[in-house]
Amino acid sequence: MQSLPLSLFLILESFHLAASAVDQFTFDGFAGGGNLKLDGTAVVTPDGLLMLTNGTTLLKGHAFYPSPLRFHEATKGGGSSPVRSLSTAFVFGIVSEYADLSSPGLAFVVAKSGDFSTALQSQYMGLANARNNGNASNHFLAVELDTIVNAEFGDMSDNHVGIDVDGLASVAADNAGYYDDRTGAFRNMSLLNRTAARVWVDFDARASLVNVTMAPLEVPKPKTPLLSAAVNLSAVIEDEAYVGFSSSTGVVASRHYVLAWSFKMDGPAPSLNVSKLPALPVTIAVRTPSNILKILLPIASATLVSAMAIAVFMIHRRRRKYAELKEDWEVAFGPHRFSYKDLFHATDGFSDERLLGLGGFGRVYKGVLPVSRVEIAVKKVSHESRQGIK
Ligand SMILES: *[C@@H]1O[C@H](CO)[C@@H](O)[C@H](O)[C@H]1NC(C)=O
Ligand SMILES: *[C@@H]1O[C@H](CO)[C@@H](O)[C@H](O)[C@H]1NC(C)=O
Ligand SMILES: *[C@@H]1O[C@H](CO)[C@@H](O)[C@H](O)[C@H]1NC(C)=O
Ligand SMILES: *[C@@H]1O[C@H](CO)[C@@H](O)[C@H](O)[C@H]1NC(C)=O
Ligand SMILES: *[C@@H]1O[C@H](CO)[C@@H](O)[C@H](O)[C@H]1NC(C)=O
Ligand SMILES: *[C@@H]1O[C@H](CO)[C@@H](O)[C@H](O)[C@H]1NC(C)=O
Ligand SMILES: *[C@@H]1O[C@H](CO)[C@@H](O)[C@H](O)[C@H]1NC(C)=O
């Protein structure tokens, strides 16, 4: 009777261990969201692309697998084993406003913490800031795909791949490209040519070696890695770590995408089915007006200019209609003065029906002052007339 709850407990406990120890996953596109932990500009688009940056300048975005992975296997004695090997494959694409100029880039990250809120955008790629760059307390390993030369980090070119530990100054870097399996020749690749490409990152725990390999989608994983560097991951990663991506924009509008991603501990990353991938959107509509605006904007501005011209004409005509002209004698006679506008209205616009008589210097009209309703006679003196008393 006592053994049943105990065995149930044991089953539950082993189930719990299995559930918490995620060792591998594959995203052939992110449709459905993939439950990733996103921050900043990072979103999963309706067609299943992980968009790390959205075209707005000087921002950052991160996407991490929702739960941290266990990098040190707990041993029977309660201690912790050496760090485990890891392998990942992903497909990325960078779409910039300009063909040959972009914002810094994106990076695959293994980090103790999934919180990069104090990291900066632009050249810091959402990984560090000026104060903590390179500090061993950062606890991250990153593989950067960088399209900007930053002298402060010793960048080699505006099209390089680097292995970074705790900071942006790479421990190893090379121009983007791959070694052809048949000829052994190096083939340049462009990070910025708006074409999706595949990257593999393999960490061999026994050799303490990080390998980075990349190739166009149609090329299988090349045998010779682009980069191979000794990294003591035990010193970087403690028991658990988050895996994911970090990216940022500088002053050039650009978007950084991850199209597919697979990961495995202690074995090669599951292969990605590239025929299933969502297409990389190759246009960026930032800072260029939309087609509707392109049509409406000229019409709207032409209408505005016409309306303003008509308004100016009307005001000018109105001013001329009621224009005041001061005679010398008026200045001498002081302030008692009716406005021309009032006299105009009092005499119905000097209409012939109000004409009382024709004098030597001008016409005399009968009128009624608008407010006081006082009857008046108005003599209209011709300005051309320079004779007699005005
Ligand atoms: C990009 O994301 C930021 C932060 O989420 C947002 O403020 C901005 O409007 C977005 N830009 C575009 C072009 O969607
Ligand atoms: C590294 O970071 C730690 C913790 O934030 C800090 O105490 C230390 O002073 C930093 N080291 C350097 C060289 O800045
Ligand atoms: C590859 O690119 C680098 C850097 O831009 C350049 O120096 C080199 O000549 C290129 N190699 C080939 C084979 O095009
Ligand atoms: C971009 O570069 C890759 C690798 O060099 C190449 O396979 C692809 O054809 C290029 N695409 C364009 C549109 O130039
Ligand atoms: C890393 O690259 C080196 C050198 O090419 C190779 O000997 C080693 O087997 C590679 N390791 C992994 C895990 O791919
Ligand atoms: C790697 O780092 C761990 C933890 O800091 C340290 O104990 C070990 O000696 C390091 N190994 C090498 C080869 O430097
Ligand atoms: C890859 O995806 C395509 C389209 O969904 C499918 O037909 C094919 O069987 C898949 N290949 C593998 C190896 O899973």
Short mmCIF file of C-alpha atoms and ligand atoms in Angstrom, two decimals:
data_model
loop_
_atom_site.label_atom_id
_atom_site.label_comp_id
_atom_site.label_asym_id
_atom_site.label_seq_id
_atom_site.Cartn_x
_atom_site.Cartn_y
_atom_site.Cartn_z
CA MET A 1 0.00 0.00 0.00
CA GLN A 2 2.88 2.32 0.76
CA SER A 3 4.77 1.60 -2.46
CA LEU A 4 2.21 2.99 -4.89
CA PRO A 5 2.54 6.70 -4.01
CA LEU A 6 6.31 6.30 -3.87
CA SER A 7 6.58 4.80 -7.36
CA LEU A 8 4.19 7.48 -8.64
CA PHE A 9 6.49 10.09 -7.11
CA LEU A 10 9.50 8.50 -8.80
CA ILE A 11 7.75 8.47 -12.17
CA LEU A 12 6.74 12.11 -11.76
CA GLU A 13 10.26 13.04 -10.72
CA SER A 14 11.87 11.38 -13.73
CA PHE A 15 9.24 12.97 -15.99
CA HIS A 16 10.06 16.34 -14.45
CA LEU A 17 13.79 15.83 -15.14
CA ALA A 18 13.10 14.86 -18.75
CA ALA A 19 10.80 17.84 -19.29
CA SER A 20 13.24 20.39 -17.89
CA ALA A 21 16.17 19.09 -19.90
CA VAL A 22 15.45 20.32 -23.41
CA ASP A 23 18.35 19.10 -25.50
CA GLN A 24 17.29 19.88 -29.03
CA PHE A 25 14.76 21.71 -31.13
CA THR A 26 14.12 22.63 -34.76
CA PHE A 27 12.29 25.63 -36.22
CA ASP A 28 11.81 25.25 -39.98
CA GLY A 29 10.33 28.75 -39.99
CA PHE A 30 8.73 30.30 -36.91
CA ALA A 31 5.07 30.13 -37.93
CA GLY A 32 3.06 29.80 -34.75
CA GLY A 33 5.53 31.97 -32.86
CA GLY A 34 7.74 29.18 -31.51
CA ASN A 35 7.06 30.61 -28.04
CA LEU A 36 10.38 32.46 -28.18
CA LYS A 37 11.29 35.00 -25.52
CA LEU A 38 11.32 38.25 -27.53
CA ASP A 39 12.33 41.77 -26.54
CA GLY A 40 12.93 45.15 -28.19
CA THR A 41 12.18 45.21 -31.89
CA ALA A 42 12.06 41.41 -32.24
CA VAL A 43 8.80 39.94 -33.56
CA VAL A 44 7.67 36.82 -35.39
CA THR A 45 5.96 37.96 -38.61
CA PRO A 46 2.69 36.38 -39.81
CA ASP A 47 4.61 34.45 -42.49
CA GLY A 48 6.88 32.88 -39.90
CA LEU A 49 10.04 34.99 -40.04
CA LEU A 50 11.86 35.89 -36.87
CA MET A 51 12.47 39.62 -37.46
CA LEU A 52 15.03 40.84 -34.92
CA THR A 53 15.11 44.47 -36.05
CA ASN A 54 12.28 46.18 -37.88
CA GLY A 55 13.84 48.89 -40.02
CA THR A 56 13.76 51.62 -37.39
CA THR A 57 17.25 52.99 -36.72
CA LEU A 58 19.15 52.84 -33.42
CA LEU A 59 17.16 50.04 -31.78
CA LYS A 60 17.91 46.47 -30.65
CA GLY A 61 16.05 43.19 -30.41
CA HIS A 62 16.59 39.74 -28.90
CA ALA A 63 15.00 36.33 -29.29
CA PHE A 64 15.82 33.47 -26.94
CA TYR A 65 14.60 29.92 -26.62
CA PRO A 66 11.99 30.24 -23.82
CA SER A 67 13.79 28.12 -21.22
CA PRO A 68 17.50 28.06 -20.39
CA LEU A 69 19.42 24.93 -21.40
CA ARG A 70 21.50 22.92 -18.98
CA PHE A 71 25.14 23.12 -20.05
CA HIS A 72 26.66 21.16 -17.21
CA GLU A 73 25.25 17.72 -16.55
CA ALA A 74 24.60 17.18 -12.84
CA THR A 75 26.72 14.27 -11.64
CA LYS A 76 25.73 11.53 -9.19
CA GLY A 77 27.98 12.94 -6.49
CA GLY A 78 26.09 16.25 -6.59
CA GLY A 79 28.88 18.06 -8.45
CA SER A 80 28.82 19.25 -11.98
CA SER A 81 30.35 17.68 -15.08
CA PRO A 82 32.45 19.57 -17.63
CA VAL A 83 30.50 21.78 -20.00
CA ARG A 84 28.60 19.97 -22.76
CA SER A 85 29.11 20.27 -26.49
CA LEU A 86 26.61 22.24 -28.54
CA SER A 87 25.74 22.51 -32.19
CA THR A 88 23.40 24.90 -33.96
CA ALA A 89 22.38 25.73 -37.53
CA PHE A 90 20.42 28.75 -38.65
CA VAL A 91 19.40 30.62 -41.77
CA PHE A 92 19.65 34.41 -41.66
CA GLY A 93 19.04 37.35 -44.00
CA ILE A 94 19.89 41.04 -43.77
CA VAL A 95 17.88 43.58 -45.75
CA SER A 96 19.25 47.09 -45.71
CA GLU A 97 17.97 50.35 -47.13
CA TYR A 98 21.20 50.57 -49.16
CA ALA A 99 22.89 47.84 -51.18
CA ASP A 100 26.36 48.39 -49.73
CA LEU A 101 25.74 49.92 -46.33
CA SER A 102 23.89 48.57 -43.33
CA SER A 103 23.48 48.60 -39.61
CA PRO A 104 25.91 46.45 -37.59
CA GLY A 105 24.41 42.98 -37.88
CA LEU A 106 23.20 40.06 -35.85
CA ALA A 107 24.69 37.45 -33.57
CA PHE A 108 23.94 33.96 -32.32
CA VAL A 109 24.29 34.08 -28.52
CA VAL A 110 24.79 31.65 -25.66
CA ALA A 111 24.43 33.65 -22.46
CA LYS A 112 24.05 33.13 -18.75
CA SER A 113 21.24 35.71 -18.72
CA GLY A 114 18.54 36.40 -21.27
CA ASP A 115 18.34 40.00 -20.07
CA PHE A 116 20.29 42.39 -22.29
CA SER A 117 18.34 45.51 -21.30
CA THR A 118 21.46 47.50 -20.43
CA ALA A 119 23.21 46.60 -23.70
CA LEU A 120 23.45 49.24 -26.42
CA GLN A 121 22.31 49.21 -30.03
CA SER A 122 24.43 50.15 -33.03
CA GLN A 123 27.98 48.71 -32.91
CA TYR A 124 27.29 46.98 -29.55
CA MET A 125 24.76 44.74 -31.35
CA GLY A 126 22.55 44.55 -28.27
CA LEU A 127 25.24 42.52 -26.43
CA ALA A 128 27.16 44.96 -24.26
CA ASN A 129 27.70 48.61 -23.49
CA ALA A 130 30.73 50.87 -23.31
CA ARG A 131 31.18 50.17 -19.59
CA ASN A 132 30.86 46.37 -19.50
CA ASN A 133 32.21 45.45 -22.95
CA GLY A 134 34.73 42.63 -22.52
CA ASN A 135 34.04 42.15 -18.81
CA ALA A 136 34.16 38.47 -17.83
CA SER A 137 31.04 39.01 -15.71
CA ASN A 138 29.02 39.28 -18.97
CA HIS A 139 29.12 35.50 -19.46
CA PHE A 140 28.27 35.25 -23.13
CA LEU A 141 29.58 33.57 -26.26
CA ALA A 142 28.45 35.19 -29.52
CA VAL A 143 29.01 34.55 -33.21
CA GLU A 144 28.59 37.89 -34.96
CA LEU A 145 27.71 38.53 -38.59
CA ASP A 146 28.93 42.09 -38.85
CA THR A 147 28.51 44.53 -41.76
CA ILE A 148 30.29 47.54 -40.23
CA VAL A 149 33.98 48.21 -39.53
CA ASN A 150 34.42 49.37 -35.96
CA ALA A 151 38.02 50.31 -35.28
CA GLU A 152 37.40 50.30 -31.50
CA PHE A 153 36.73 46.53 -31.68
CA GLY A 154 39.47 45.84 -34.24
CA ASP A 155 36.99 44.84 -36.96
CA MET A 156 38.71 43.58 -40.12
CA SER A 157 36.11 44.52 -42.78
CA ASP A 158 32.50 45.52 -43.34
CA ASN A 159 31.60 41.91 -44.18
CA HIS A 160 33.02 39.70 -41.44
CA VAL A 161 32.13 36.86 -39.11
CA GLY A 162 33.56 36.81 -35.60
CA ILE A 163 33.63 34.69 -32.43
CA ASP A 164 33.10 36.93 -29.40
CA VAL A 165 33.48 36.13 -25.71
CA ASP A 166 32.02 38.66 -23.25
CA GLY A 167 32.61 41.58 -25.65
CA LEU A 168 32.59 42.82 -29.22
CA ALA A 169 36.32 42.48 -29.84
CA SER A 170 36.39 39.09 -31.56
CA VAL A 171 38.75 36.31 -30.43
CA ALA A 172 38.72 35.13 -34.08
CA ALA A 173 37.28 36.67 -37.26
CA ASP A 174 37.34 36.31 -41.03
CA ASN A 175 35.61 37.71 -44.09
CA ALA A 176 32.26 36.06 -44.79
CA GLY A 177 32.66 33.06 -47.07
CA TYR A 178 33.36 29.34 -47.24
CA TYR A 179 35.91 26.82 -48.45
CA ASP A 180 34.75 24.84 -51.45
CA ASP A 181 34.78 21.11 -50.59
CA ARG A 182 35.95 20.10 -54.10
CA THR A 183 38.68 22.64 -54.79
CA GLY A 184 39.47 23.93 -51.31
CA ALA A 185 39.26 27.46 -52.72
CA PHE A 186 37.80 30.24 -50.61
CA ARG A 187 34.52 31.69 -51.92
CA ASN A 188 33.51 35.15 -50.75
CA MET A 189 29.96 35.68 -49.58
CA SER A 190 28.15 38.95 -49.03
CA LEU A 191 26.24 39.38 -45.77
CA LEU A 192 24.38 42.27 -47.35
CA ASN A 193 23.23 41.03 -50.73
CA ARG A 194 19.68 40.36 -49.54
CA THR A 195 20.07 36.61 -49.94
CA ALA A 196 19.40 34.15 -47.13
CA ALA A 197 22.45 32.09 -46.10
CA ARG A 198 23.12 29.31 -43.60
CA VAL A 199 25.47 29.30 -40.61
CA TRP A 200 26.61 26.42 -38.39
CA VAL A 201 28.20 26.87 -34.95
CA ASP A 202 29.76 23.82 -33.33
CA PHE A 203 31.38 23.76 -29.93
CA ASP A 204 33.37 20.66 -29.11
CA ALA A 205 33.66 20.52 -25.31
CA ARG A 206 36.55 18.02 -25.25
CA ALA A 207 38.67 20.05 -27.66
CA SER A 208 37.40 23.42 -26.25
CA LEU A 209 37.00 24.50 -29.87
CA VAL A 210 34.32 26.68 -31.47
CA ASN A 211 33.89 26.22 -35.23
CA VAL A 212 31.84 28.55 -37.42
CA THR A 213 30.90 27.55 -40.94
CA MET A 214 28.67 29.34 -43.46
CA ALA A 215 27.45 28.72 -46.99
CA PRO A 216 24.77 29.75 -49.49
CA LEU A 217 21.52 27.76 -49.01
CA GLU A 218 22.15 25.52 -52.00
CA VAL A 219 25.60 24.47 -50.72
CA PRO A 220 25.76 21.63 -48.13
CA LYS A 221 27.77 22.22 -44.97
CA PRO A 222 31.40 22.69 -46.05
CA LYS A 223 33.90 20.35 -44.35
CA THR A 224 36.39 23.10 -43.51
CA PRO A 225 35.04 25.72 -41.08
CA LEU A 226 35.44 29.42 -41.79
CA LEU A 227 36.59 30.00 -38.20
CA SER A 228 37.97 27.71 -35.56
CA ALA A 229 38.97 29.14 -32.18
CA ALA A 230 39.86 27.80 -28.76
CA VAL A 231 37.28 28.92 -26.21
CA ASN A 232 37.02 27.72 -22.63
CA LEU A 233 33.22 27.70 -22.46
CA SER A 234 33.35 26.38 -18.87
CA ALA A 235 34.60 29.79 -17.82
CA VAL A 236 31.82 31.58 -19.72
CA ILE A 237 28.77 29.42 -19.14
CA GLU A 238 27.70 28.27 -15.70
CA ASP A 239 25.09 25.56 -15.17
CA GLU A 240 22.37 27.00 -17.36
CA ALA A 241 22.40 29.33 -20.33
CA TYR A 242 19.97 30.89 -22.77
CA VAL A 243 20.48 30.41 -26.50
CA GLY A 244 19.18 32.78 -29.13
CA PHE A 245 19.91 35.85 -31.20
CA SER A 246 20.76 39.49 -30.69
CA SER A 247 20.69 42.26 -33.25
CA SER A 248 20.69 46.04 -33.49
CA THR A 249 20.43 48.86 -35.95
CA GLY A 250 22.66 51.89 -36.29
CA VAL A 251 21.83 54.92 -38.40
CA VAL A 252 21.02 52.97 -41.58
CA ALA A 253 17.53 51.49 -41.73
CA SER A 254 17.83 47.72 -41.94
CA ARG A 255 16.10 44.53 -40.95
CA HIS A 256 17.77 41.40 -39.56
CA TYR A 257 15.95 38.12 -39.98
CA VAL A 258 16.33 34.53 -38.83
CA LEU A 259 14.38 32.19 -41.12
CA ALA A 260 15.08 28.83 -39.50
CA TRP A 261 16.97 27.48 -36.52
CA SER A 262 17.92 24.13 -35.03
CA PHE A 263 19.93 23.27 -31.93
CA LYS A 264 21.28 20.18 -30.21
CA MET A 265 23.43 19.39 -27.20
CA ASP A 266 26.09 16.68 -27.49
CA GLY A 267 25.52 16.04 -31.18
CA PRO A 268 25.16 17.67 -34.58
CA ALA A 269 22.26 20.13 -34.99
CA PRO A 270 19.23 18.65 -36.79
CA SER A 271 19.33 19.57 -40.48
CA LEU A 272 17.06 22.36 -41.66
CA ASN A 273 14.61 21.79 -44.48
CA VAL A 274 15.44 24.83 -46.61
CA SER A 275 12.60 24.10 -49.06
CA LYS A 276 10.16 24.89 -46.23
CA LEU A 277 11.54 28.33 -45.44
CA PRO A 278 9.50 31.51 -45.65
CA ALA A 279 10.83 33.87 -48.33
CA LEU A 280 13.14 36.70 -47.29
CA PRO A 281 11.34 40.01 -47.93
CA VAL A 282 13.88 41.91 -50.01
CA THR A 283 12.30 45.33 -49.91
CA ILE A 284 12.49 47.84 -47.13
CA ALA A 285 9.88 50.58 -47.31
CA VAL A 286 11.50 52.73 -44.69
CA ARG A 287 12.03 56.42 -45.51
CA THR A 288 10.62 56.00 -49.00
CA PRO A 289 6.99 57.09 -49.35
CA SER A 290 4.45 54.39 -50.18
CA ASN A 291 2.88 54.20 -53.64
CA ILE A 292 -0.35 55.76 -52.36
CA LEU A 293 1.63 58.64 -50.91
CA LYS A 294 3.62 58.95 -54.15
CA ILE A 295 0.34 59.57 -56.00
CA LEU A 296 -1.50 61.53 -53.33
CA LEU A 297 1.35 63.73 -52.18
CA PRO A 298 1.74 65.75 -55.45
CA ILE A 299 -2.06 66.13 -55.76
CA ALA A 300 -2.35 67.22 -52.15
CA SER A 301 0.48 69.72 -52.43
CA ALA A 302 -0.83 71.11 -55.75
CA THR A 303 -4.25 71.55 -54.13
CA LEU A 304 -2.70 73.24 -51.13
CA VAL A 305 -0.67 75.64 -53.31
CA SER A 306 -3.79 76.52 -55.37
CA ALA A 307 -5.86 77.07 -52.23
CA MET A 308 -3.19 79.33 -50.80
CA ALA A 309 -2.94 81.30 -54.06
CA ILE A 310 -6.73 81.80 -54.12
CA ALA A 311 -6.73 82.86 -50.46
CA VAL A 312 -3.95 85.38 -51.06
CA PHE A 313 -5.79 86.75 -54.11
CA MET A 314 -9.06 87.09 -52.15
CA ILE A 315 -7.38 88.86 -49.23
CA HIS A 316 -5.57 91.15 -51.61
CA ARG A 317 -8.80 91.97 -53.48
CA ARG A 318 -10.65 92.60 -50.23
CA ARG A 319 -7.86 94.87 -49.02
CA ARG A 320 -7.94 96.82 -52.29
CA LYS A 321 -11.73 97.10 -52.20
CA TYR A 322 -11.66 98.69 -48.74
CA ALA A 323 -8.26 100.33 -49.04
CA GLU A 324 -7.76 103.47 -46.95
CA LEU A 325 -5.97 106.44 -48.39
CA LYS A 326 -4.95 109.24 -46.05
CA GLU A 327 -5.05 112.74 -47.45
CA ASP A 328 -2.78 115.47 -46.11
CA TRP A 329 -5.81 117.43 -44.79
CA GLU A 330 -6.97 114.40 -42.81
CA VAL A 331 -3.71 114.32 -40.96
CA ALA A 332 -4.22 118.01 -40.12
CA PHE A 333 -7.84 117.53 -38.99
CA GLY A 334 -7.03 114.88 -36.43
CA PRO A 335 -8.65 111.63 -35.41
CA HIS A 336 -12.28 112.07 -36.36
CA ARG A 337 -12.50 109.84 -39.29
CA PHE A 338 -14.84 107.27 -40.80
CA SER A 339 -13.33 104.26 -42.34
CA TYR A 340 -13.68 103.93 -46.07
CA LYS A 341 -15.26 100.54 -45.45
CA ASP A 342 -18.03 102.09 -43.30
CA LEU A 343 -18.68 104.79 -45.88
CA PHE A 344 -18.72 102.18 -48.61
CA HIS A 345 -21.41 100.21 -46.79
CA ALA A 346 -23.32 103.38 -45.73
CA THR A 347 -23.73 104.37 -49.38
CA ASP A 348 -24.37 100.85 -50.71
CA GLY A 349 -20.99 100.92 -52.34
CA PHE A 350 -21.44 104.50 -53.70
CA SER A 351 -24.36 103.23 -55.75
CA ASP A 352 -25.95 105.51 -58.33
CA GLU A 353 -29.29 105.19 -56.48
CA ARG A 354 -27.71 107.03 -53.52
CA LEU A 355 -26.27 109.80 -55.67
CA LEU A 356 -27.44 113.22 -54.44
CA GLY A 357 -25.53 115.34 -56.87
CA LEU A 358 -22.42 115.93 -58.91
CA GLY A 359 -20.12 118.60 -57.55
CA GLY A 360 -17.12 120.28 -59.07
CA PHE A 361 -14.67 118.05 -57.21
CA GLY A 362 -16.68 114.84 -57.04
CA ARG A 363 -19.99 113.12 -56.41
CA VAL A 364 -22.15 113.43 -53.26
CA TYR A 365 -24.03 110.41 -51.95
CA LYS A 366 -26.72 109.87 -49.32
CA GLY A 367 -25.89 107.25 -46.72
CA VAL A 368 -26.73 105.70 -43.32
CA LEU A 369 -23.89 104.88 -40.89
CA PRO A 370 -23.93 101.13 -40.16
CA VAL A 371 -24.03 101.13 -36.33
CA SER A 372 -25.56 104.47 -35.29
CA ARG A 373 -28.04 104.57 -38.22
CA VAL A 374 -27.25 108.33 -38.57
CA GLU A 375 -28.02 109.73 -42.00
CA ILE A 376 -25.07 111.32 -43.68
CA ALA A 377 -23.96 112.84 -46.95
CA VAL A 378 -20.68 111.63 -48.35
CA LYS A 379 -18.66 113.50 -50.86
CA LYS A 380 -16.35 111.32 -52.83
CA VAL A 381 -13.29 113.28 -53.78
CA SER A 382 -11.44 111.98 -56.73
CA HIS A 383 -7.84 111.35 -55.89
CA GLU A 384 -6.75 112.46 -59.26
CA SER A 385 -8.35 115.84 -58.49
CA ARG A 386 -5.77 118.16 -57.00
CA GLN A 387 -7.82 121.30 -57.17
CA GLY A 388 -9.88 123.15 -54.53
CA ILE A 389 -10.51 122.30 -50.88
CA LYS A 390 -10.69 118.57 -50.12
C1 LIG B 1 10.00 48.99 -34.52
O1 LIG B 1 9.84 48.63 -33.17
C2 LIG B 1 9.79 49.72 -32.27
C3 LIG B 1 9.74 49.18 -30.86
O2 LIG B 1 8.89 48.09 -30.77
C4 LIG B 1 8.59 50.59 -32.62
O3 LIG B 1 8.53 51.71 -31.76
C5 LIG B 1 8.71 51.06 -34.06
O4 LIG B 1 7.57 51.78 -34.42
C6 LIG B 1 8.85 49.86 -34.98
N1 LIG B 1 9.13 50.35 -36.33
C7 LIG B 1 8.49 49.88 -37.41
C8 LIG B 1 8.91 50.45 -38.73
O5 LIG B 1 7.62 49.03 -37.32
C1 LIG B 2 33.29 43.96 -14.39
O1 LIG B 2 31.97 43.90 -13.88
C2 LIG B 2 31.91 43.73 -12.48
C3 LIG B 2 30.46 43.50 -12.10
O2 LIG B 2 29.63 44.42 -12.72
C4 LIG B 2 32.53 44.94 -11.79
O3 LIG B 2 32.48 44.78 -10.39
C5 LIG B 2 33.97 45.11 -12.27
O4 LIG B 2 34.51 46.28 -11.74
C6 LIG B 2 34.03 45.14 -13.79
N1 LIG B 2 35.42 45.13 -14.21
C7 LIG B 2 35.94 46.05 -14.99
C8 LIG B 2 37.37 45.88 -15.36
O5 LIG B 2 35.28 47.00 -15.38
C1 LIG B 3 37.06 38.34 -50.92
O1 LIG B 3 36.80 39.53 -50.21
C2 LIG B 3 37.95 40.12 -49.64
C3 LIG B 3 37.52 41.27 -48.80
O2 LIG B 3 36.59 42.05 -49.45
C4 LIG B 3 38.91 40.51 -50.75
O3 LIG B 3 40.08 41.07 -50.18
C5 LIG B 3 39.26 39.28 -51.58
O4 LIG B 3 40.05 39.64 -52.67
C6 LIG B 3 38.01 38.58 -52.08
N1 LIG B 3 38.38 37.33 -52.68
C7 LIG B 3 37.82 36.85 -53.81
C8 LIG B 3 38.31 35.54 -54.26
O5 LIG B 3 37.00 37.51 -54.43
C1 LIG B 4 24.53 36.71 -52.76
O1 LIG B 4 25.70 36.03 -52.40
C2 LIG B 4 25.59 34.62 -52.42
C3 LIG B 4 26.87 34.03 -51.89
O2 LIG B 4 27.97 34.68 -52.37
C4 LIG B 4 25.26 34.14 -53.83
O3 LIG B 4 25.08 32.75 -53.82
C5 LIG B 4 24.00 34.82 -54.31
O4 LIG B 4 23.74 34.50 -55.62
C6 LIG B 4 24.10 36.33 -54.16
N1 LIG B 4 22.81 36.90 -54.47
C7 LIG B 4 22.66 38.03 -55.16
C8 LIG B 4 21.25 38.49 -55.37
O5 LIG B 4 23.60 38.66 -55.58
C1 LIG B 5 36.38 22.09 -35.96
O1 LIG B 5 37.29 22.36 -36.99
C2 LIG B 5 38.50 21.65 -36.86
C3 LIG B 5 39.44 22.15 -37.91
O2 LIG B 5 38.89 22.07 -39.19
C4 LIG B 5 38.18 20.15 -37.00
O3 LIG B 5 39.36 19.41 -36.86
C5 LIG B 5 37.18 19.76 -35.94
O4 LIG B 5 36.78 18.42 -36.12
C6 LIG B 5 35.98 20.64 -36.00
N1 LIG B 5 35.14 20.35 -34.87
C7 LIG B 5 33.81 20.35 -34.96
C8 LIG B 5 33.05 20.02 -33.72
O5 LIG B 5 33.22 20.57 -36.01
C1 LIG B 6 38.41 26.73 -18.07
O1 LIG B 6 37.67 27.48 -17.12
C2 LIG B 6 37.43 26.77 -15.90
C3 LIG B 6 36.51 27.64 -15.05
O2 LIG B 6 36.99 28.95 -14.96
C4 LIG B 6 38.79 26.49 -15.20
O3 LIG B 6 38.56 25.77 -14.05
C5 LIG B 6 39.66 25.67 -16.18
O4 LIG B 6 40.94 25.51 -15.64
C6 LIG B 6 39.76 26.38 -17.52
N1 LIG B 6 40.47 25.51 -18.47
C7 LIG B 6 41.48 25.90 -19.20
C8 LIG B 6 42.06 24.90 -20.13
O5 LIG B 6 41.92 27.05 -19.15
C1 LIG B 7 11.02 19.43 -46.71
O1 LIG B 7 9.84 20.20 -46.87
C2 LIG B 7 9.13 19.87 -48.07
C3 LIG B 7 7.98 20.85 -48.19
O2 LIG B 7 7.27 20.98 -47.01
C4 LIG B 7 8.67 18.41 -47.97
O3 LIG B 7 8.00 18.08 -49.15
C5 LIG B 7 9.89 17.51 -47.78
O4 LIG B 7 9.48 16.18 -47.59
C6 LIG B 7 10.71 17.96 -46.61
N1 LIG B 7 11.97 17.21 -46.55
C7 LIG B 7 12.41 16.66 -45.46
C8 LIG B 7 13.72 15.92 -45.57
O5 LIG B 7 11.82 16.70 -44.39
#
